[in-house]
mmCIF file with all atom_site columns, C-alpha atoms in Angstrom:
data_model
loop_
_atom_site.group_PDB
_atom_site.id
_atom_site.type_symbol
_atom_site.label_atom_id
_atom_site.label_alt_id
_atom_site.label_comp_id
_atom_site.label_asym_id
_atom_site.label_entity_id
_atom_site.label_seq_id
_atom_site.pdbx_PDB_ins_code
_atom_site.Cartn_x
_atom_site.Cartn_y
_atom_site.Cartn_z
_atom_site.occupancy
_atom_site.B_iso_or_equiv
_atom_site.pdbx_formal_charge
_atom_site.auth_seq_id
_atom_site.auth_comp_id
_atom_site.auth_asym_id
_atom_site.auth_atom_id
_atom_site.pdbx_PDB_model_num
ATOM 1   C CA . MET A 1 1   ? 22.957  -2.278  -3.084  1.00 87.00 ? 112 MET A CA 1
ATOM 2   C CA . LEU A 1 2   ? 20.126  -4.733  -2.382  1.00 90.00 ? 113 LEU A CA 1
ATOM 3   C CA . LEU A 1 3   ? 19.452  -3.337  1.058   1.00 92.00 ? 114 LEU A CA 1
ATOM 4   C CA . SER A 1 4   ? 19.602  0.221   -0.311  1.00 95.00 ? 115 SER A CA 1
ATOM 5   C CA . LEU A 1 5   ? 16.946  -0.641  -2.912  1.00 96.00 ? 116 LEU A CA 1
ATOM 6   C CA . GLN A 1 6   ? 14.784  -2.176  -0.232  1.00 95.00 ? 117 GLN A CA 1
ATOM 7   C CA . LEU A 1 7   ? 15.246  0.806   2.055   1.00 96.00 ? 118 LEU A CA 1
ATOM 8   C CA . ALA A 1 8   ? 14.337  3.234   -0.746  1.00 97.00 ? 119 ALA A CA 1
ATOM 9   C CA . SER A 1 9   ? 11.313  1.310   -2.009  1.00 97.00 ? 120 SER A CA 1
ATOM 10  C CA . THR A 1 10  ? 9.962   0.580   1.470   1.00 97.00 ? 121 THR A CA 1
ATOM 11  C CA . TRP A 1 11  ? 10.303  4.149   2.687   1.00 98.00 ? 122 TRP A CA 1
ATOM 12  C CA . ALA A 1 12  ? 8.773   5.471   -0.529  1.00 98.00 ? 123 ALA A CA 1
ATOM 13  C CA . MET A 1 13  ? 5.781   3.222   0.221   1.00 98.00 ? 124 MET A CA 1
ATOM 14  C CA . VAL A 1 14  ? 5.696   4.326   3.877   1.00 98.00 ? 125 VAL A CA 1
ATOM 15  C CA . GLY A 1 15  ? 5.489   7.951   2.798   1.00 98.00 ? 126 GLY A CA 1
ATOM 16  C CA . LEU A 1 16  ? 2.957   7.190   0.099   1.00 97.00 ? 127 LEU A CA 1
ATOM 17  C CA . ILE A 1 17  ? 0.665   5.117   2.311   1.00 98.00 ? 128 ILE A CA 1
ATOM 18  C CA . TRP A 1 18  ? 0.614   7.827   4.984   1.00 98.00 ? 129 TRP A CA 1
ATOM 19  C CA . PHE A 1 19  ? -0.222  10.455  2.350   1.00 97.00 ? 130 PHE A CA 1
ATOM 20  C CA . VAL A 1 20  ? -2.983  8.270   0.931   1.00 96.00 ? 131 VAL A CA 1
ATOM 21  C CA . GLN A 1 21  ? -4.375  7.494   4.392   1.00 97.00 ? 132 GLN A CA 1
ATOM 22  C CA . VAL A 1 22  ? -4.311  11.009  5.819   1.00 97.00 ? 133 VAL A CA 1
ATOM 23  C CA . VAL A 1 23  ? -4.962  13.122  2.696   1.00 96.00 ? 134 VAL A CA 1
ATOM 24  C CA . HIS A 1 24  ? -6.061  11.209  -0.374  1.00 94.00 ? 135 HIS A CA 1
ATOM 25  C CA . TYR A 1 25  ? -8.649  8.688   0.838   1.00 95.00 ? 136 TYR A CA 1
ATOM 26  C CA . PRO A 1 26  ? -10.451 11.218  3.062   1.00 95.00 ? 137 PRO A CA 1
ATOM 27  C CA . LEU A 1 27  ? -10.850 13.489  0.015   1.00 94.00 ? 138 LEU A CA 1
ATOM 28  C CA . PHE A 1 28  ? -12.774 10.767  -1.861  1.00 94.00 ? 139 PHE A CA 1
ATOM 29  C CA . GLU A 1 29  ? -15.866 11.950  -0.024  1.00 91.00 ? 140 GLU A CA 1
ATOM 30  C CA . ALA A 1 30  ? -15.535 15.461  -1.512  1.00 93.00 ? 141 ALA A CA 1
ATOM 31  C CA . VAL A 1 31  ? -15.440 14.391  -5.171  1.00 93.00 ? 142 VAL A CA 1
ATOM 32  C CA . GLY A 1 32  ? -19.209 14.247  -5.660  1.00 87.00 ? 143 GLY A CA 1
ATOM 33  C CA . GLU A 1 33  ? -21.360 11.332  -6.718  1.00 87.00 ? 144 GLU A CA 1
ATOM 34  C CA . SER A 1 34  ? -21.659 12.197  -10.404 1.00 90.00 ? 145 SER A CA 1
ATOM 35  C CA . GLU A 1 35  ? -17.883 12.571  -10.888 1.00 92.00 ? 146 GLU A CA 1
ATOM 36  C CA . PHE A 1 36  ? -16.779 9.789   -8.572  1.00 92.00 ? 147 PHE A CA 1
ATOM 37  C CA . PRO A 1 37  ? -16.749 6.819   -10.992 1.00 92.00 ? 148 PRO A CA 1
ATOM 38  C CA . ARG A 1 38  ? -14.471 8.647   -13.439 1.00 92.00 ? 149 ARG A CA 1
ATOM 39  C CA . TYR A 1 39  ? -12.306 9.979   -10.614 1.00 94.00 ? 150 TYR A CA 1
ATOM 40  C CA . SER A 1 40  ? -12.038 6.549   -8.974  1.00 92.00 ? 151 SER A CA 1
ATOM 41  C CA . GLU A 1 41  ? -11.056 4.849   -12.247 1.00 90.00 ? 152 GLU A CA 1
ATOM 42  C CA . SER A 1 42  ? -8.380  7.488   -12.854 1.00 92.00 ? 153 SER A CA 1
ATOM 43  C CA . HIS A 1 43  ? -7.152  7.187   -9.280  1.00 93.00 ? 154 HIS A CA 1
ATOM 44  C CA . SER A 1 44  ? -6.721  3.417   -9.586  1.00 92.00 ? 155 SER A CA 1
ATOM 45  C CA . ARG A 1 45  ? -5.069  3.562   -13.009 1.00 92.00 ? 156 ARG A CA 1
ATOM 46  C CA . LEU A 1 46  ? -2.646  6.364   -12.151 1.00 94.00 ? 157 LEU A CA 1
ATOM 47  C CA . THR A 1 47  ? -1.838  5.079   -8.672  1.00 95.00 ? 158 THR A CA 1
ATOM 48  C CA . THR A 1 48  ? -0.854  1.727   -10.176 1.00 94.00 ? 159 THR A CA 1
ATOM 49  C CA . TRP A 1 49  ? 1.899   3.459   -12.189 1.00 96.00 ? 160 TRP A CA 1
ATOM 50  C CA . VAL A 1 50  ? 3.444   4.732   -8.944  1.00 96.00 ? 161 VAL A CA 1
ATOM 51  C CA . VAL A 1 51  ? 2.721   1.867   -6.558  1.00 96.00 ? 162 VAL A CA 1
ATOM 52  C CA . LEU A 1 52  ? 3.334   -1.242  -8.665  1.00 97.00 ? 163 LEU A CA 1
ATOM 53  C CA . PRO A 1 53  ? 7.035   -0.588  -9.394  1.00 97.00 ? 164 PRO A CA 1
ATOM 54  C CA . LEU A 1 54  ? 7.730   0.319   -5.764  1.00 97.00 ? 165 LEU A CA 1
ATOM 55  C CA . MET A 1 55  ? 5.865   -2.687  -4.388  1.00 97.00 ? 166 MET A CA 1
ATOM 56  C CA . SER A 1 56  ? 7.559   -4.973  -6.939  1.00 97.00 ? 167 SER A CA 1
ATOM 57  C CA . ILE A 1 57  ? 11.034  -3.728  -6.000  1.00 97.00 ? 168 ILE A CA 1
ATOM 58  C CA . GLU A 1 58  ? 10.149  -4.099  -2.333  1.00 97.00 ? 169 GLU A CA 1
ATOM 59  C CA . LEU A 1 59  ? 8.936   -7.681  -2.859  1.00 97.00 ? 170 LEU A CA 1
ATOM 60  C CA . ALA A 1 60  ? 11.932  -8.693  -4.994  1.00 97.00 ? 171 ALA A CA 1
ATOM 61  C CA . THR A 1 61  ? 14.488  -7.222  -2.597  1.00 97.00 ? 172 THR A CA 1
ATOM 62  C CA . ALA A 1 62  ? 12.736  -8.712  0.440   1.00 96.00 ? 173 ALA A CA 1
ATOM 63  C CA . PHE A 1 63  ? 12.814  -12.137 -1.218  1.00 96.00 ? 174 PHE A CA 1
ATOM 64  C CA . LEU A 1 64  ? 16.461  -11.820 -2.250  1.00 96.00 ? 175 LEU A CA 1
ATOM 65  C CA . LEU A 1 65  ? 17.496  -10.653 1.222   1.00 94.00 ? 176 LEU A CA 1
ATOM 66  C CA . TRP A 1 66  ? 15.560  -13.505 2.808   1.00 95.00 ? 177 TRP A CA 1
ATOM 67  C CA . ARG A 1 67  ? 17.143  -15.991 0.393   1.00 94.00 ? 178 ARG A CA 1
ATOM 68  C CA . SER A 1 68  ? 20.664  -14.745 1.039   1.00 92.00 ? 179 SER A CA 1
ATOM 69  C CA . HIS A 1 69  ? 20.390  -14.329 4.833   1.00 87.00 ? 180 HIS A CA 1
ATOM 70  C CA . SER A 1 70  ? 17.191  -16.159 5.894   1.00 79.00 ? 181 SER A CA 1
ATOM 71  C CA . GLY A 1 71  ? 17.374  -14.794 9.425   1.00 90.00 ? 182 GLY A CA 1
ATOM 72  C CA . LEU A 1 72  ? 14.448  -13.929 11.641  1.00 93.00 ? 183 LEU A CA 1
ATOM 73  C CA . LEU A 1 73  ? 14.317  -10.267 10.589  1.00 94.00 ? 184 LEU A CA 1
ATOM 74  C CA . GLU A 1 74  ? 14.566  -11.085 6.884   1.00 94.00 ? 185 GLU A CA 1
ATOM 75  C CA . SER A 1 75  ? 11.788  -13.668 7.306   1.00 95.00 ? 186 SER A CA 1
ATOM 76  C CA . LEU A 1 76  ? 9.626   -11.150 9.133   1.00 96.00 ? 187 LEU A CA 1
ATOM 77  C CA . GLY A 1 77  ? 10.316  -8.558  6.433   1.00 95.00 ? 188 GLY A CA 1
ATOM 78  C CA . LEU A 1 78  ? 9.328   -10.940 3.646   1.00 96.00 ? 189 LEU A CA 1
ATOM 79  C CA . GLY A 1 79  ? 6.241   -12.022 5.572   1.00 97.00 ? 190 GLY A CA 1
ATOM 80  C CA . LEU A 1 80  ? 5.128   -8.402  5.966   1.00 98.00 ? 191 LEU A CA 1
ATOM 81  C CA . VAL A 1 81  ? 5.605   -7.727  2.248   1.00 97.00 ? 192 VAL A CA 1
ATOM 82  C CA . MET A 1 82  ? 3.603   -10.830 1.358   1.00 98.00 ? 193 MET A CA 1
ATOM 83  C CA . LEU A 1 83  ? 0.842   -9.810  3.767   1.00 98.00 ? 194 LEU A CA 1
ATOM 84  C CA . LEU A 1 84  ? 0.732   -6.331  2.212   1.00 98.00 ? 195 LEU A CA 1
ATOM 85  C CA . TRP A 1 85  ? 0.532   -7.766  -1.318  1.00 97.00 ? 196 TRP A CA 1
ATOM 86  C CA . LEU A 1 86  ? -2.151  -10.252 -0.268  1.00 97.00 ? 197 LEU A CA 1
ATOM 87  C CA . SER A 1 87  ? -4.289  -7.605  1.434   1.00 97.00 ? 198 SER A CA 1
ATOM 88  C CA . THR A 1 88  ? -3.914  -5.317  -1.576  1.00 96.00 ? 199 THR A CA 1
ATOM 89  C CA . LEU A 1 89  ? -4.871  -7.999  -4.105  1.00 96.00 ? 200 LEU A CA 1
ATOM 90  C CA . VAL A 1 90  ? -7.621  -9.712  -2.108  1.00 97.00 ? 201 VAL A CA 1
ATOM 91  C CA . PHE A 1 91  ? -9.236  -6.805  -0.273  1.00 97.00 ? 202 PHE A CA 1
ATOM 92  C CA . PHE A 1 92  ? -8.209  -3.326  -1.397  1.00 96.00 ? 203 PHE A CA 1
ATOM 93  C CA . ALA A 1 93  ? -8.092  -3.727  -5.196  1.00 95.00 ? 204 ALA A CA 1
ATOM 94  C CA . PRO A 1 94  ? -11.577 -5.327  -5.292  1.00 96.00 ? 205 PRO A CA 1
ATOM 95  C CA . LEU A 1 95  ? -12.889 -2.640  -2.931  1.00 95.00 ? 206 LEU A CA 1
ATOM 96  C CA . HIS A 1 96  ? -11.564 0.047   -5.264  1.00 94.00 ? 207 HIS A CA 1
ATOM 97  C CA . GLY A 1 97  ? -13.251 -1.797  -8.134  1.00 93.00 ? 208 GLY A CA 1
ATOM 98  C CA . ARG A 1 98  ? -16.595 -1.681  -6.346  1.00 93.00 ? 209 ARG A CA 1
ATOM 99  C CA . LEU A 1 99  ? -16.119 2.004   -5.504  1.00 92.00 ? 210 LEU A CA 1
ATOM 100 C CA . ALA A 1 100 ? -15.361 2.719   -9.172  1.00 92.00 ? 211 ALA A CA 1
ATOM 101 C CA . ARG A 1 101 ? -18.972 1.833   -9.986  1.00 92.00 ? 212 ARG A CA 1
ATOM 102 C CA . GLY A 1 102 ? -20.162 4.654   -7.724  1.00 92.00 ? 213 GLY A CA 1
ATOM 103 C CA . PHE A 1 103 ? -19.420 6.298   -4.421  1.00 93.00 ? 214 PHE A CA 1
ATOM 104 C CA . ASP A 1 104 ? -20.762 4.301   -1.506  1.00 93.00 ? 215 ASP A CA 1
ATOM 105 C CA . PRO A 1 105 ? -20.201 5.903   1.914   1.00 94.00 ? 216 PRO A CA 1
ATOM 106 C CA . ALA A 1 106 ? -20.093 2.533   3.688   1.00 95.00 ? 217 ALA A CA 1
ATOM 107 C CA . ARG A 1 107 ? -17.454 1.157   1.289   1.00 95.00 ? 218 ARG A CA 1
ATOM 108 C CA . TRP A 1 108 ? -15.488 4.392   1.494   1.00 95.00 ? 219 TRP A CA 1
ATOM 109 C CA . ARG A 1 109 ? -15.458 4.185   5.317   1.00 96.00 ? 220 ARG A CA 1
ATOM 110 C CA . LEU A 1 110 ? -14.351 0.544   5.056   1.00 97.00 ? 221 LEU A CA 1
ATOM 111 C CA . LEU A 1 111 ? -11.537 1.616   2.737   1.00 96.00 ? 222 LEU A CA 1
ATOM 112 C CA . VAL A 1 112 ? -10.345 4.387   5.072   1.00 96.00 ? 223 VAL A CA 1
ATOM 113 C CA . LYS A 1 113 ? -10.628 2.293   8.244   1.00 97.00 ? 224 LYS A CA 1
ATOM 114 C CA . GLY A 1 114 ? -9.197  -0.862  6.669   1.00 97.00 ? 225 GLY A CA 1
ATOM 115 C CA . ASN A 1 115 ? -6.260  0.994   5.167   1.00 98.00 ? 226 ASN A CA 1
ATOM 116 C CA . TRP A 1 116 ? -5.028  1.867   8.659   1.00 98.00 ? 227 TRP A CA 1
ATOM 117 C CA . ALA A 1 117 ? -3.839  -1.757  8.901   1.00 97.00 ? 228 ALA A CA 1
ATOM 118 C CA . ARG A 1 118 ? -1.724  -1.368  5.752   1.00 97.00 ? 229 ARG A CA 1
ATOM 119 C CA . THR A 1 119 ? -0.466  1.994   6.963   1.00 98.00 ? 230 THR A CA 1
ATOM 120 C CA . TRP A 1 120 ? 0.805   0.492   10.219  1.00 98.00 ? 231 TRP A CA 1
ATOM 121 C CA . LEU A 1 121 ? 2.177   -2.635  8.504   1.00 97.00 ? 232 LEU A CA 1
ATOM 122 C CA . TRP A 1 122 ? 4.194   -0.507  6.081   1.00 98.00 ? 233 TRP A CA 1
ATOM 123 C CA . SER A 1 123 ? 5.374   1.665   8.956   1.00 98.00 ? 234 SER A CA 1
ATOM 124 C CA . LEU A 1 124 ? 6.516   -1.478  10.780  1.00 97.00 ? 235 LEU A CA 1
ATOM 125 C CA . ARG A 1 125 ? 8.310   -2.611  7.613   1.00 97.00 ? 236 ARG A CA 1
ATOM 126 C CA . GLY A 1 126 ? 9.970   0.774   7.368   1.00 97.00 ? 237 GLY A CA 1
ATOM 127 C CA . ALA A 1 127 ? 11.274  0.468   10.924  1.00 97.00 ? 238 ALA A CA 1
ATOM 128 C CA . LEU A 1 128 ? 12.434  -3.100  10.282  1.00 96.00 ? 239 LEU A CA 1
ATOM 129 C CA . VAL A 1 129 ? 14.279  -2.209  7.081   1.00 96.00 ? 240 VAL A CA 1
ATOM 130 C CA . PHE A 1 130 ? 15.822  0.834   8.752   1.00 95.00 ? 241 PHE A CA 1
ATOM 131 C CA . PHE A 1 131 ? 17.040  -1.445  11.562  1.00 94.00 ? 242 PHE A CA 1
ATOM 132 C CA . LEU A 1 132 ? 18.472  -3.940  9.039   1.00 92.00 ? 243 LEU A CA 1
ATOM 133 C CA . ALA A 1 133 ? 20.286  -1.141  7.221   1.00 92.00 ? 244 ALA A CA 1
ATOM 134 C CA . SER A 1 134 ? 21.835  0.378   10.338  1.00 88.00 ? 245 SER A CA 1
#
């Protein structure tokens, strides 16, 4: 059950992060300067409703799996989740906050380029969790 929850939450985040990286973030540029602050605020608020439960389940299950097995793969899995949370809280959430004040092409490019790291980290987590489940 625990591993199934982790598999589901992780792969939901893998799919979501790829969608955001390839489709959603690139479209930020097309919103228009006058509408961007309202759009950006809505994006952050609504995205939180989808992402926070998934990330929370992923973190909780990673911790519980690590606590019950504490092997190398479980440790790596928990470390990746913690790194993803840390990067989200320290870098990406504040960057979204700055973008919410107005579209800035340099910050937008930083968001798109920087998010590739999260995209690959979540993809690595997805592979790891898939391996643990098989």
